[in-house]
């Protein structure tokens, strides 16, 4: 065990290197985005025996009658006994996590599931329109605990929108965000600008921006809120707690989630591992992580090259070799699902651990499959952005492969709202072939399988009436 720079901590919550061979620990009052001793990611770890933990998940129901209190109303902090790193008075909450779980008969039919077996966890209902608020409230709270004045992130758009919102709402810190050029949807960019974030648009893509923000935040001492920040993942655990709550504390069979930087999947794995350890659940769901085919590092490493967590001793040569190949071919991530256009996922190790813990699988889906699935999600009443629909496209693929049984219970996480990225949606439904080709053609999307085209009609009453009768 490497203890050179580790901090002795007597607190019940502390930071701990995720690699069993190191295991160095640090106080929660310190700020690290990797283990100072060995460079690996850190976990927030709890000495549960010394904490007031629930004896049953049903214990959380008593909070429902206290929803007038901000921390009990928050879909994150009403579960704070399971992420007990912050004193109540330091928690910064803006009412995040009021998100529903919808059974969708139409999406079940599209995916090939039996009615009632397909559920959509709609994280687009968060204040900034994506699941990011679950993690941001936790990281922001930690930043506030340690007295940070500025907070930074690199982003494909949703993390930055969320950070900018928390900064704007609380007035506690300035947001400094890094985005790649031409790689962010207007919906997301408009949020960061409107909320007043200092917005650095650098030449390059997300992977470049991620590398730079790490360097800059280190040099200028700015608090980093990307999901390398272990506190972010504590907040994201609660997405799964709300799924269980909606299912009357019954465990679903599958959780399908898009894979980008792999923070969500990592946090879900941690949530289930901890619940199991605490005796609050007796079985795990299986996690299915879905990459876009144009940004498929996890799929390549896990399904094709056999990379495994291996109880904390993964074969890192497989990773180094693949990244060297990407560099040699100057290969960049490229998908219409811009939120997950990432080739070097920072949470890869934690995600491998989650895959081992839950018997998970990884798949990749094409942009065509993503947009078709997205249109079917929306046609059934819940709009999502392209990246989110990867979860549904992946569930359909796993169903067709026979990996998922039609009678199993599947939860797909819809990570971001439809209005985040309307460009692809409008092009998909456009009757203008040039517009379709301009936005989608280069992505290998050939057909708008479920297009709902606007009817073009002259401004004449009879013509309009005729057109409605013809089309309805
Ligand atoms: N879905 C949406 C809508 C996202 O914005 C992201 C990530 C993901 C899925 C992937 O989640 O990283 O936990 O695997 N967006 C980040 C951002 C990268 O900067 O907003 P993950």
CSV table of C-alpha atoms and ligand atoms in Angstrom, one decimal:
chain,number,residue,atom,x,y,z
A,1,UNK,CA,0.0,0.0,0.0
A,2,UNK,CA,1.3,3.4,-1.0
A,3,UNK,CA,0.9,5.8,1.9
A,4,UNK,CA,3.6,8.4,1.0
A,5,UNK,CA,1.1,11.3,0.6
A,6,UNK,CA,-1.9,9.7,2.1
A,7,UNK,CA,-3.7,11.5,4.9
A,8,UNK,CA,-4.7,9.7,8.0
A,9,UNK,CA,-8.4,10.3,8.4
A,10,UNK,CA,-10.6,9.5,11.4
A,11,UNK,CA,-13.8,10.7,9.8
A,12,UNK,CA,-16.5,8.3,8.8
A,13,UNK,CA,-16.4,9.7,5.2
A,14,UNK,CA,-13.1,9.9,3.4
A,15,UNK,CA,-11.6,9.7,-0.1
A,16,UNK,CA,-9.9,6.5,-1.0
A,17,UNK,CA,-7.8,5.4,-4.1
A,18,UNK,CA,-9.9,3.0,-6.1
A,19,UNK,CA,-7.0,0.6,-6.9
A,20,UNK,CA,-6.7,-2.1,-4.3
A,21,UNK,CA,-2.9,-2.2,-4.7
A,22,UNK,CA,-2.8,1.4,-3.5
A,23,UNK,CA,-5.8,2.1,-1.3
A,24,UNK,CA,-4.4,5.5,0.0
A,25,UNK,CA,-6.9,7.6,1.9
A,26,UNK,CA,-7.5,11.3,2.1
A,27,UNK,CA,-9.7,13.6,4.1
A,28,UNK,CA,-13.0,14.9,2.5
A,29,UNK,CA,-11.7,18.3,3.1
A,30,UNK,CA,-8.9,17.9,0.5
A,31,UNK,CA,-9.3,18.5,-3.2
A,32,UNK,CA,-8.1,15.8,-5.6
A,33,UNK,CA,-9.2,14.5,-8.9
A,34,UNK,CA,-6.8,11.6,-8.8
A,35,UNK,CA,-4.8,9.8,-6.1
A,36,UNK,CA,-1.7,11.8,-5.3
A,37,UNK,CA,0.1,8.6,-4.5
A,38,UNK,CA,-0.5,6.6,-7.7
A,39,UNK,CA,-2.6,8.7,-10.1
A,40,UNK,CA,-5.7,6.5,-10.1
A,41,UNK,CA,-9.3,7.7,-9.5
A,42,UNK,CA,-10.6,8.2,-6.0
A,43,UNK,CA,-13.8,7.0,-4.4
A,44,UNK,CA,-15.7,8.5,-1.6
A,45,UNK,CA,-15.8,5.8,1.0
A,46,UNK,CA,-17.8,5.5,4.2
A,47,UNK,CA,-17.3,3.7,7.4
A,48,UNK,CA,-20.9,2.6,7.5
A,49,UNK,CA,-20.7,1.1,11.0
A,50,UNK,CA,-20.2,4.6,12.4
A,51,UNK,CA,-23.0,6.3,10.4
A,52,UNK,CA,-26.8,6.3,10.9
A,53,UNK,CA,-27.7,4.1,7.9
A,54,UNK,CA,-31.2,3.0,7.1
A,55,UNK,CA,-32.3,-0.5,8.0
A,56,UNK,CA,-34.6,-0.7,5.0
A,57,UNK,CA,-35.0,1.4,1.8
A,58,UNK,CA,-38.6,1.9,3.0
A,59,UNK,CA,-37.1,4.2,5.7
A,60,UNK,CA,-36.8,6.9,3.0
A,61,UNK,CA,-40.6,7.0,2.6
A,62,UNK,CA,-41.0,8.8,5.9
A,63,UNK,CA,-39.4,11.8,4.2
A,64,UNK,CA,-42.2,12.2,1.8
A,65,UNK,CA,-44.3,14.0,4.3
A,66,UNK,CA,-41.5,16.6,4.8
A,67,UNK,CA,-41.3,17.6,1.1
A,68,UNK,CA,-41.6,21.3,2.1
A,69,UNK,CA,-38.0,21.1,3.4
A,70,UNK,CA,-35.6,21.7,0.6
A,71,UNK,CA,-33.3,18.8,1.4
A,72,UNK,CA,-36.1,16.4,1.6
A,73,UNK,CA,-37.6,17.7,-1.6
A,74,UNK,CA,-34.3,17.2,-3.5
A,75,UNK,CA,-34.3,13.9,-5.3
A,76,UNK,CA,-30.6,13.7,-4.4
A,77,UNK,CA,-30.4,14.8,-0.8
A,78,UNK,CA,-33.4,13.1,0.5
A,79,UNK,CA,-31.1,10.0,0.2
A,80,UNK,CA,-28.2,11.8,2.0
A,81,UNK,CA,-27.8,9.0,4.5
A,82,UNK,CA,-26.3,7.1,1.5
A,83,UNK,CA,-23.9,9.9,0.5
A,84,UNK,CA,-23.1,11.3,3.9
A,85,UNK,CA,-20.0,13.5,3.2
A,86,UNK,CA,-21.5,17.0,3.8
A,87,UNK,CA,-23.0,18.8,6.7
A,88,UNK,CA,-26.6,19.8,5.9
A,89,UNK,CA,-25.8,23.5,6.2
A,90,UNK,CA,-23.2,23.3,3.4
A,91,UNK,CA,-25.5,21.5,0.9
A,92,UNK,CA,-26.3,23.5,-2.2
A,93,UNK,CA,-29.5,22.2,-3.7
A,94,UNK,CA,-31.8,23.7,-6.4
A,95,UNK,CA,-34.5,21.1,-6.3
A,96,UNK,CA,-32.7,18.6,-8.6
A,97,UNK,CA,-33.8,15.1,-9.1
A,98,UNK,CA,-37.5,15.5,-9.4
A,99,UNK,CA,-37.5,12.9,-12.2
A,100,UNK,CA,-40.1,10.3,-13.1
A,101,UNK,CA,-39.9,6.7,-14.2
A,102,UNK,CA,-42.4,6.1,-17.0
A,103,UNK,CA,-43.6,2.7,-18.2
A,104,UNK,CA,-43.9,3.1,-22.0
A,105,UNK,CA,-46.1,0.6,-23.9
A,106,UNK,CA,-45.0,2.1,-27.2
A,107,UNK,CA,-41.3,2.0,-26.6
A,108,UNK,CA,-41.7,-1.6,-25.2
A,109,UNK,CA,-43.2,-2.6,-28.5
A,110,UNK,CA,-40.5,-0.9,-30.4
A,111,UNK,CA,-37.8,-2.6,-28.4
A,112,UNK,CA,-39.6,-6.0,-28.5
A,113,UNK,CA,-40.5,-6.1,-24.8
A,114,UNK,CA,-43.7,-7.3,-23.3
A,115,UNK,CA,-46.1,-4.4,-22.2
A,116,UNK,CA,-45.1,-3.0,-18.8
A,117,UNK,CA,-41.6,-4.3,-19.0
A,118,UNK,CA,-39.9,-1.2,-20.5
A,119,UNK,CA,-39.5,1.8,-18.2
A,120,UNK,CA,-37.9,5.2,-19.0
A,121,UNK,CA,-36.1,7.1,-16.3
A,122,UNK,CA,-36.5,10.7,-17.5
A,123,UNK,CA,-33.6,12.7,-16.3
A,124,UNK,CA,-34.3,15.5,-18.8
A,125,UNK,CA,-36.7,16.8,-16.1
A,126,UNK,CA,-33.8,18.2,-14.1
A,127,UNK,CA,-33.4,22.0,-13.7
A,128,UNK,CA,-30.7,22.2,-16.4
A,129,UNK,CA,-32.4,19.6,-18.5
A,130,UNK,CA,-30.0,16.6,-18.0
A,131,UNK,CA,-29.0,14.1,-15.4
A,132,UNK,CA,-25.9,16.2,-14.7
A,133,UNK,CA,-27.6,18.1,-11.9
A,134,UNK,CA,-27.6,15.0,-9.7
A,135,UNK,CA,-23.8,15.0,-9.7
A,136,UNK,CA,-23.4,18.7,-9.8
A,137,UNK,CA,-25.2,19.4,-6.6
A,138,UNK,CA,-22.8,17.0,-4.9
A,139,UNK,CA,-19.6,18.3,-6.4
A,140,UNK,CA,-20.8,21.9,-5.9
A,141,UNK,CA,-21.6,21.2,-2.3
A,142,UNK,CA,-18.0,19.9,-1.8
A,143,UNK,CA,-16.6,22.9,-3.6
A,144,UNK,CA,-18.6,25.1,-1.2
A,145,UNK,CA,-17.4,23.0,1.8
A,146,UNK,CA,-13.8,23.8,0.9
A,147,UNK,CA,-14.4,27.4,0.1
A,148,UNK,CA,-13.8,27.4,-3.7
A,149,UNK,CA,-14.3,30.7,-5.6
A,150,UNK,CA,-14.3,29.3,-9.1
A,151,UNK,CA,-15.3,25.9,-10.6
A,152,UNK,CA,-14.4,24.6,-14.0
A,153,UNK,CA,-15.3,21.7,-16.3
A,154,UNK,CA,-14.7,20.5,-19.9
A,155,UNK,CA,-18.0,19.6,-21.4
A,156,UNK,CA,-19.9,18.4,-24.5
A,157,UNK,CA,-22.5,20.8,-23.1
A,158,UNK,CA,-24.6,19.3,-20.3
A,159,UNK,CA,-22.0,19.4,-17.5
A,160,UNK,CA,-21.3,23.0,-18.4
A,161,UNK,CA,-25.0,23.9,-18.5
A,162,UNK,CA,-25.4,22.4,-15.1
A,163,UNK,CA,-22.3,24.0,-13.5
A,164,UNK,CA,-23.3,27.4,-15.0
A,165,UNK,CA,-26.8,27.0,-13.5
A,166,UNK,CA,-25.5,26.2,-10.0
A,167,UNK,CA,-23.2,29.1,-10.1
A,168,UNK,CA,-25.9,31.5,-11.4
A,169,UNK,CA,-28.4,30.3,-8.9
A,170,UNK,CA,-26.2,30.2,-5.8
A,171,UNK,CA,-23.9,33.2,-6.7
A,172,UNK,CA,-21.3,31.2,-4.7
A,173,UNK,CA,-18.7,30.7,-7.5
A,174,UNK,CA,-17.8,31.7,-11.0
A,175,UNK,CA,-18.2,29.0,-13.7
A,176,UNK,CA,-15.3,28.5,-16.1
A,177,UNK,CA,-16.2,26.1,-18.9
A,178,UNK,CA,-14.2,24.5,-21.7
A,179,UNK,CA,-15.9,23.4,-24.8
A,180,UNK,CA,-14.6,22.1,-28.2
A,181,UNK,CA,-15.1,24.1,-31.3
A,182,UNK,CA,-18.2,23.2,-33.3
A,183,UNK,CA,-18.9,20.3,-31.0
A,184,UNK,CA,-21.6,21.6,-28.8
A,185,UNK,CA,-25.3,21.9,-29.6
A,186,UNK,CA,-26.9,25.4,-29.5
A,187,UNK,CA,-29.3,24.4,-26.8
A,188,UNK,CA,-26.4,23.7,-24.4
A,189,UNK,CA,-24.2,26.5,-25.5
A,190,UNK,CA,-27.0,29.0,-25.0
A,191,UNK,CA,-27.5,27.8,-21.4
A,192,UNK,CA,-23.8,28.4,-20.5
A,193,UNK,CA,-23.8,31.8,-22.1
A,194,UNK,CA,-27.1,32.9,-20.7
A,195,UNK,CA,-26.3,31.7,-17.1
A,196,UNK,CA,-23.2,33.8,-17.4
A,197,UNK,CA,-20.4,31.3,-17.4
A,198,UNK,CA,-16.9,32.3,-18.5
A,199,UNK,CA,-16.9,30.2,-21.7
A,200,UNK,CA,-13.6,29.0,-23.2
A,201,UNK,CA,-14.1,27.6,-26.7
A,202,UNK,CA,-10.9,25.9,-27.7
A,203,UNK,CA,-9.9,24.4,-31.0
A,204,UNK,CA,-10.2,20.7,-30.6
A,205,UNK,CA,-12.8,18.2,-29.3
A,206,UNK,CA,-14.0,17.1,-25.9
A,207,UNK,CA,-10.9,15.0,-25.3
A,208,UNK,CA,-8.7,18.0,-25.9
A,209,UNK,CA,-10.8,20.2,-23.7
A,210,UNK,CA,-10.7,17.7,-20.9
A,211,UNK,CA,-6.9,17.5,-21.0
A,212,UNK,CA,-6.6,21.3,-20.9
A,213,UNK,CA,-9.1,21.9,-18.1
A,214,UNK,CA,-7.2,19.6,-15.9
A,215,UNK,CA,-4.0,21.5,-16.6
A,216,UNK,CA,-5.6,24.9,-16.2
A,217,UNK,CA,-7.5,24.1,-13.0
A,218,UNK,CA,-4.3,22.7,-11.5
A,219,UNK,CA,-2.3,25.8,-12.4
A,220,UNK,CA,-4.9,28.3,-11.3
A,221,UNK,CA,-6.3,26.4,-8.4
A,222,UNK,CA,-9.8,26.2,-9.8
A,223,UNK,CA,-12.1,23.5,-8.5
A,224,UNK,CA,-12.8,20.8,-11.2
A,225,UNK,CA,-16.3,19.4,-11.4
A,226,UNK,CA,-15.9,16.9,-14.2
A,227,UNK,CA,-16.7,13.3,-13.3
A,228,UNK,CA,-13.1,12.6,-12.3
A,229,UNK,CA,-14.3,14.4,-9.2
A,230,UNK,CA,-15.5,11.6,-7.0
A,231,UNK,CA,-18.2,13.7,-5.3
A,232,UNK,CA,-20.0,14.0,-8.6
A,233,UNK,CA,-20.6,10.3,-8.7
A,234,UNK,CA,-22.0,10.3,-5.2
A,235,UNK,CA,-24.9,12.5,-6.4
A,236,UNK,CA,-25.4,10.4,-9.5
A,237,UNK,CA,-26.0,7.3,-7.4
A,238,UNK,CA,-29.4,8.7,-6.5
A,239,UNK,CA,-30.7,8.2,-10.0
A,240,UNK,CA,-30.8,4.5,-9.2
A,241,UNK,CA,-32.3,5.1,-5.7
A,242,UNK,CA,-35.2,7.0,-7.4
A,243,UNK,CA,-35.6,4.1,-9.9
A,244,UNK,CA,-35.9,1.7,-7.0
A,245,UNK,CA,-38.2,4.1,-5.1
A,246,UNK,CA,-40.5,4.3,-8.2
A,247,UNK,CA,-40.5,0.5,-8.4
A,248,UNK,CA,-41.6,0.2,-4.8
A,249,UNK,CA,-38.1,-0.9,-3.9
A,250,UNK,CA,-38.1,-3.9,-6.3
A,251,UNK,CA,-35.0,-4.4,-8.4
A,252,UNK,CA,-35.3,-4.3,-12.2
A,253,UNK,CA,-33.4,-6.8,-14.3
A,254,UNK,CA,-31.6,-4.4,-16.5
A,255,UNK,CA,-30.4,-0.8,-16.4
A,256,UNK,CA,-29.5,0.6,-19.9
A,257,UNK,CA,-27.4,3.7,-20.0
A,258,UNK,CA,-25.5,5.6,-22.7
A,259,UNK,CA,-21.7,5.5,-22.2
A,260,UNK,CA,-19.7,8.7,-22.7
A,261,UNK,CA,-17.2,9.6,-19.9
A,262,UNK,CA,-18.7,6.6,-18.0
A,263,UNK,CA,-19.5,8.5,-14.8
A,264,UNK,CA,-23.2,7.4,-14.7
A,265,UNK,CA,-22.4,3.7,-15.2
A,266,UNK,CA,-19.6,3.9,-12.6
A,267,UNK,CA,-21.9,5.6,-10.1
A,268,UNK,CA,-24.7,3.1,-10.6
A,269,UNK,CA,-22.3,0.3,-10.0
A,270,UNK,CA,-21.2,2.0,-6.8
A,271,UNK,CA,-24.7,2.6,-5.6
A,272,UNK,CA,-25.7,-1.1,-6.1
A,273,UNK,CA,-22.5,-2.3,-4.5
A,274,UNK,CA,-23.1,-0.2,-1.4
A,275,UNK,CA,-26.7,-1.1,-1.1
A,276,UNK,CA,-25.8,-4.7,-1.3
A,277,UNK,CA,-23.1,-4.3,1.3
A,278,UNK,CA,-25.5,-2.6,3.6
A,279,UNK,CA,-28.0,-5.4,3.2
A,280,UNK,CA,-30.6,-3.1,1.6
A,281,UNK,CA,-30.9,-5.1,-1.6
A,282,UNK,CA,-30.5,-8.8,-2.2
A,283,UNK,CA,-29.7,-8.8,-5.9
A,284,UNK,CA,-28.0,-6.7,-8.5
A,285,UNK,CA,-29.5,-5.6,-11.8
A,286,UNK,CA,-27.3,-6.0,-14.9
A,287,UNK,CA,-26.0,-2.8,-16.4
A,288,UNK,CA,-25.9,-2.4,-20.2
A,289,UNK,CA,-23.7,0.4,-21.3
A,290,UNK,CA,-24.3,1.7,-24.8
A,291,UNK,CA,-21.6,3.5,-26.8
A,292,UNK,CA,-22.2,5.3,-30.1
A,293,UNK,CA,-20.4,3.4,-32.8
A,294,UNK,CA,-18.4,6.6,-33.6
A,295,UNK,CA,-17.1,6.8,-30.0
A,296,UNK,CA,-16.8,3.2,-28.9
A,297,UNK,CA,-13.7,2.9,-26.8
A,298,UNK,CA,-15.5,1.0,-24.0
A,299,UNK,CA,-17.1,-1.4,-26.5
A,300,UNK,CA,-13.8,-2.0,-28.3
A,301,UNK,CA,-11.9,-2.6,-25.0
A,302,UNK,CA,-14.5,-4.6,-23.1
A,303,UNK,CA,-16.3,-6.7,-25.8
A,304,UNK,CA,-13.6,-7.0,-28.5
A,305,UNK,CA,-10.3,-6.9,-26.6
A,306,UNK,CA,-11.4,-8.6,-23.4
A,307,UNK,CA,-10.4,-5.9,-21.0
A,308,UNK,CA,-11.8,-6.7,-17.5
A,309,UNK,CA,-11.5,-5.1,-14.0
A,310,UNK,CA,-10.1,-8.4,-12.9
A,311,UNK,CA,-10.6,-7.7,-9.2
A,312,UNK,CA,-8.6,-4.5,-9.4
A,313,UNK,CA,-5.8,-5.8,-11.6
A,314,UNK,CA,-6.9,-4.9,-15.2
A,315,UNK,CA,-4.5,-5.4,-18.1
A,316,UNK,CA,-3.6,-1.8,-18.8
A,317,UNK,CA,-1.5,-2.8,-21.8
A,318,UNK,CA,-4.8,-3.4,-23.6
A,319,UNK,CA,-5.8,0.2,-23.0
A,320,UNK,CA,-2.4,1.7,-23.8
A,321,UNK,CA,-2.2,-0.3,-27.0
A,322,UNK,CA,-5.7,0.9,-28.1
A,323,UNK,CA,-5.0,4.6,-27.4
A,324,UNK,CA,-1.7,4.3,-29.3
A,325,UNK,CA,-3.6,3.0,-32.3
A,326,UNK,CA,-6.1,5.9,-32.0
A,327,UNK,CA,-3.2,8.3,-32.0
A,328,UNK,CA,-1.4,6.7,-34.8
A,329,UNK,CA,-4.5,6.8,-37.0
A,330,UNK,CA,-5.3,10.4,-35.7
A,331,UNK,CA,-8.8,9.0,-35.0
A,332,UNK,CA,-11.3,11.3,-33.3
A,333,UNK,CA,-14.7,10.4,-31.9
A,334,UNK,CA,-17.5,11.2,-34.3
A,335,UNK,CA,-21.2,10.8,-33.7
A,336,UNK,CA,-24.5,12.7,-34.0
A,337,UNK,CA,-24.8,12.0,-30.3
A,338,UNK,CA,-22.5,14.8,-29.4
A,339,UNK,CA,-22.9,14.4,-25.7
A,340,UNK,CA,-21.1,11.1,-25.8
A,341,UNK,CA,-18.6,12.0,-28.5
A,342,UNK,CA,-15.7,10.9,-26.3
A,343,UNK,CA,-12.8,8.5,-27.1
A,344,UNK,CA,-10.9,8.6,-23.8
A,345,UNK,CA,-13.5,8.1,-21.1
A,346,UNK,CA,-12.0,9.3,-17.8
A,347,UNK,CA,-14.0,6.9,-15.7
A,348,UNK,CA,-13.0,3.8,-17.6
A,349,UNK,CA,-11.5,2.0,-14.5
A,350,UNK,CA,-14.6,2.6,-12.3
A,351,UNK,CA,-16.8,1.5,-15.2
A,352,UNK,CA,-14.9,-1.8,-15.5
A,353,UNK,CA,-15.4,-2.3,-11.8
A,354,UNK,CA,-19.2,-1.6,-12.2
A,355,UNK,CA,-19.4,-4.0,-15.1
A,356,UNK,CA,-17.8,-6.8,-13.0
A,357,UNK,CA,-20.0,-6.1,-10.0
A,358,UNK,CA,-23.2,-6.2,-12.1
A,359,UNK,CA,-22.4,-8.8,-14.7
A,360,UNK,CA,-22.7,-6.0,-17.2
A,361,UNK,CA,-22.5,-5.9,-21.0
A,362,UNK,CA,-21.5,-3.2,-23.5
A,363,UNK,CA,-22.9,-2.6,-27.0
A,364,UNK,CA,-22.4,0.0,-29.7
A,365,UNK,CA,-25.2,1.5,-31.8
A,366,UNK,CA,-25.0,3.5,-35.1
A,367,UNK,CA,-26.3,7.0,-35.5
A,368,UNK,CA,-29.1,5.6,-37.6
A,369,UNK,CA,-30.2,3.3,-34.7
A,370,UNK,CA,-29.9,6.2,-32.2
A,371,UNK,CA,-32.1,8.6,-34.3
A,372,UNK,CA,-34.7,6.0,-35.0
A,373,UNK,CA,-34.9,5.1,-31.3
A,374,UNK,CA,-35.0,8.8,-30.4
A,375,UNK,CA,-38.0,9.4,-32.7
A,376,UNK,CA,-39.8,6.4,-31.1
A,377,UNK,CA,-39.2,7.7,-27.6
A,378,UNK,CA,-40.6,11.1,-28.6
A,379,UNK,CA,-43.5,9.6,-30.5
A,380,UNK,CA,-44.5,8.0,-27.2
A,381,UNK,CA,-44.4,11.3,-25.3
A,382,UNK,CA,-40.9,11.7,-23.8
A,383,UNK,CA,-38.4,13.8,-25.8
A,384,UNK,CA,-34.7,13.1,-25.4
A,385,UNK,CA,-31.5,14.2,-27.0
A,386,UNK,CA,-29.7,11.8,-29.3
A,387,UNK,CA,-27.1,10.5,-26.8
A,388,UNK,CA,-30.0,9.5,-24.4
A,389,UNK,CA,-31.7,7.4,-27.1
A,390,UNK,CA,-28.6,5.2,-27.3
A,391,UNK,CA,-29.9,3.4,-24.2
A,392,UNK,CA,-33.2,2.5,-26.0
A,393,UNK,CA,-31.4,1.5,-29.2
A,394,UNK,CA,-29.0,-0.6,-27.1
A,395,UNK,CA,-31.9,-2.3,-25.3
A,396,UNK,CA,-33.5,-3.1,-28.7
A,397,UNK,CA,-30.2,-4.7,-29.9
A,398,UNK,CA,-29.8,-6.8,-26.7
A,399,UNK,CA,-33.4,-7.9,-27.1
A,400,UNK,CA,-32.9,-8.9,-30.7
A,401,UNK,CA,-29.7,-10.8,-29.7
A,402,UNK,CA,-31.8,-12.6,-27.0
A,403,UNK,CA,-29.6,-11.3,-24.2
A,404,UNK,CA,-32.6,-9.5,-22.8
A,405,UNK,CA,-35.7,-11.6,-22.4
A,406,UNK,CA,-39.1,-9.9,-23.4
A,407,UNK,CA,-40.4,-10.4,-19.9
A,408,UNK,CA,-37.5,-9.0,-18.0
A,409,UNK,CA,-37.9,-5.6,-16.5
A,410,UNK,CA,-35.7,-3.0,-18.3
A,411,UNK,CA,-35.0,0.6,-17.3
A,412,UNK,CA,-33.5,2.9,-19.9
A,413,UNK,CA,-32.1,6.1,-18.6
A,414,UNK,CA,-33.0,9.1,-20.7
A,415,UNK,CA,-30.1,11.3,-19.8
A,416,UNK,CA,-31.0,14.6,-21.5
A,417,UNK,CA,-34.0,16.6,-22.7
A,418,UNK,CA,-35.2,16.7,-26.3
A,419,UNK,CA,-34.8,20.5,-26.5
A,420,UNK,CA,-31.0,20.3,-25.7
A,421,UNK,CA,-30.2,19.4,-29.3
A,422,UNK,CA,-33.0,20.1,-31.8
A,423,UNK,CA,-30.8,20.3,-34.9
A,424,UNK,CA,-30.6,16.5,-35.5
A,425,UNK,CA,-34.3,16.2,-34.7
A,426,UNK,CA,-35.4,18.8,-37.2
A,427,UNK,CA,-33.1,17.4,-39.9
A,428,UNK,CA,-34.5,13.9,-39.3
A,429,UNK,CA,-38.0,15.0,-39.8
A,430,UNK,CA,-37.2,17.5,-42.6
A,431,UNK,CA,-38.8,17.2,-46.0
A,432,UNK,CA,-35.8,19.0,-47.4
A,433,UNK,CA,-33.4,16.3,-48.6
A,434,UNK,CA,-30.5,18.8,-48.7
A,435,UNK,CA,-31.0,19.7,-45.1
A,436,UNK,CA,-31.2,16.0,-44.2
A,437,UNK,CA,-28.0,15.3,-46.0
A,438,UNK,CA,-26.2,18.3,-44.6
A,439,UNK,CA,-26.8,17.4,-41.0
A,440,UNK,CA,-27.1,13.6,-41.1
A,441,UNK,CA,-25.7,12.3,-44.4
A,442,UNK,CA,-22.1,12.4,-43.3
A,443,UNK,CA,-23.0,10.4,-40.2
A,444,UNK,CA,-24.1,7.4,-42.2
A,445,UNK,CA,-27.8,8.1,-41.5
A,446,UNK,CA,-29.6,7.2,-44.8
A,447,UNK,CA,-33.2,7.0,-43.8
A,448,UNK,CA,-35.6,8.9,-41.6
A,449,UNK,CA,-37.4,5.7,-40.8
A,450,UNK,CA,-40.0,7.4,-38.6
A,451,UNK,CA,-40.0,10.9,-40.1
A,452,UNK,CA,-43.0,13.1,-39.3
A,453,UNK,CA,-42.7,15.6,-42.1
A,454,UNK,CA,-44.4,19.0,-42.0
A,455,UNK,CA,-47.0,19.3,-44.7
A,456,UNK,CA,-46.2,22.1,-47.1
A,457,UNK,CA,-49.3,24.0,-48.0
A,458,UNK,CA,-50.1,27.4,-49.5
A,459,UNK,CA,-51.8,30.1,-47.4
A,460,UNK,CA,-55.3,29.3,-48.6
A,461,UNK,CA,-58.2,28.1,-46.4
A,462,UNK,CA,-59.5,25.5,-48.8
A,463,UNK,CA,-56.1,24.2,-49.5
A,464,UNK,CA,-55.3,23.9,-45.8
A,465,UNK,CA,-58.6,22.1,-45.1
A,466,UNK,CA,-58.0,19.7,-48.0
A,467,UNK,CA,-54.4,19.0,-46.8
A,468,UNK,CA,-55.6,18.2,-43.2
A,469,UNK,CA,-58.3,15.9,-44.6
A,470,UNK,CA,-55.8,14.2,-46.8
A,471,UNK,CA,-53.3,13.7,-44.0
A,472,UNK,CA,-55.4,12.8,-41.0
B,1,LIG,N1,-26.0,11.5,-22.0
B,1,LIG,C1,-25.9,12.8,-22.0
B,1,LIG,C2,-27.1,13.7,-22.3
B,1,LIG,C3,-24.7,13.4,-21.6
B,1,LIG,O1,-24.6,14.8,-21.6
B,1,LIG,C4,-23.6,12.6,-21.3
B,1,LIG,C5,-22.3,13.2,-20.9
B,1,LIG,C6,-23.8,11.3,-21.3
B,1,LIG,C7,-25.0,10.7,-21.6
B,1,LIG,C8,-22.7,10.3,-20.9
B,1,LIG,O2,-22.6,10.2,-19.6
B,1,LIG,O3,-20.3,10.6,-19.2
B,1,LIG,O4,-21.7,9.5,-17.5
B,1,LIG,O5,-21.1,8.3,-19.5
B,1,LIG,N2,-22.0,14.4,-21.1
B,1,LIG,C9,-20.8,15.0,-20.6
B,1,LIG,C10,-20.9,16.5,-20.6
B,1,LIG,C11,-19.6,14.5,-21.1
B,1,LIG,O6,-19.8,17.2,-20.8
B,1,LIG,O7,-22.0,17.1,-20.6
B,1,LIG,P1,-21.3,9.6,-18.9
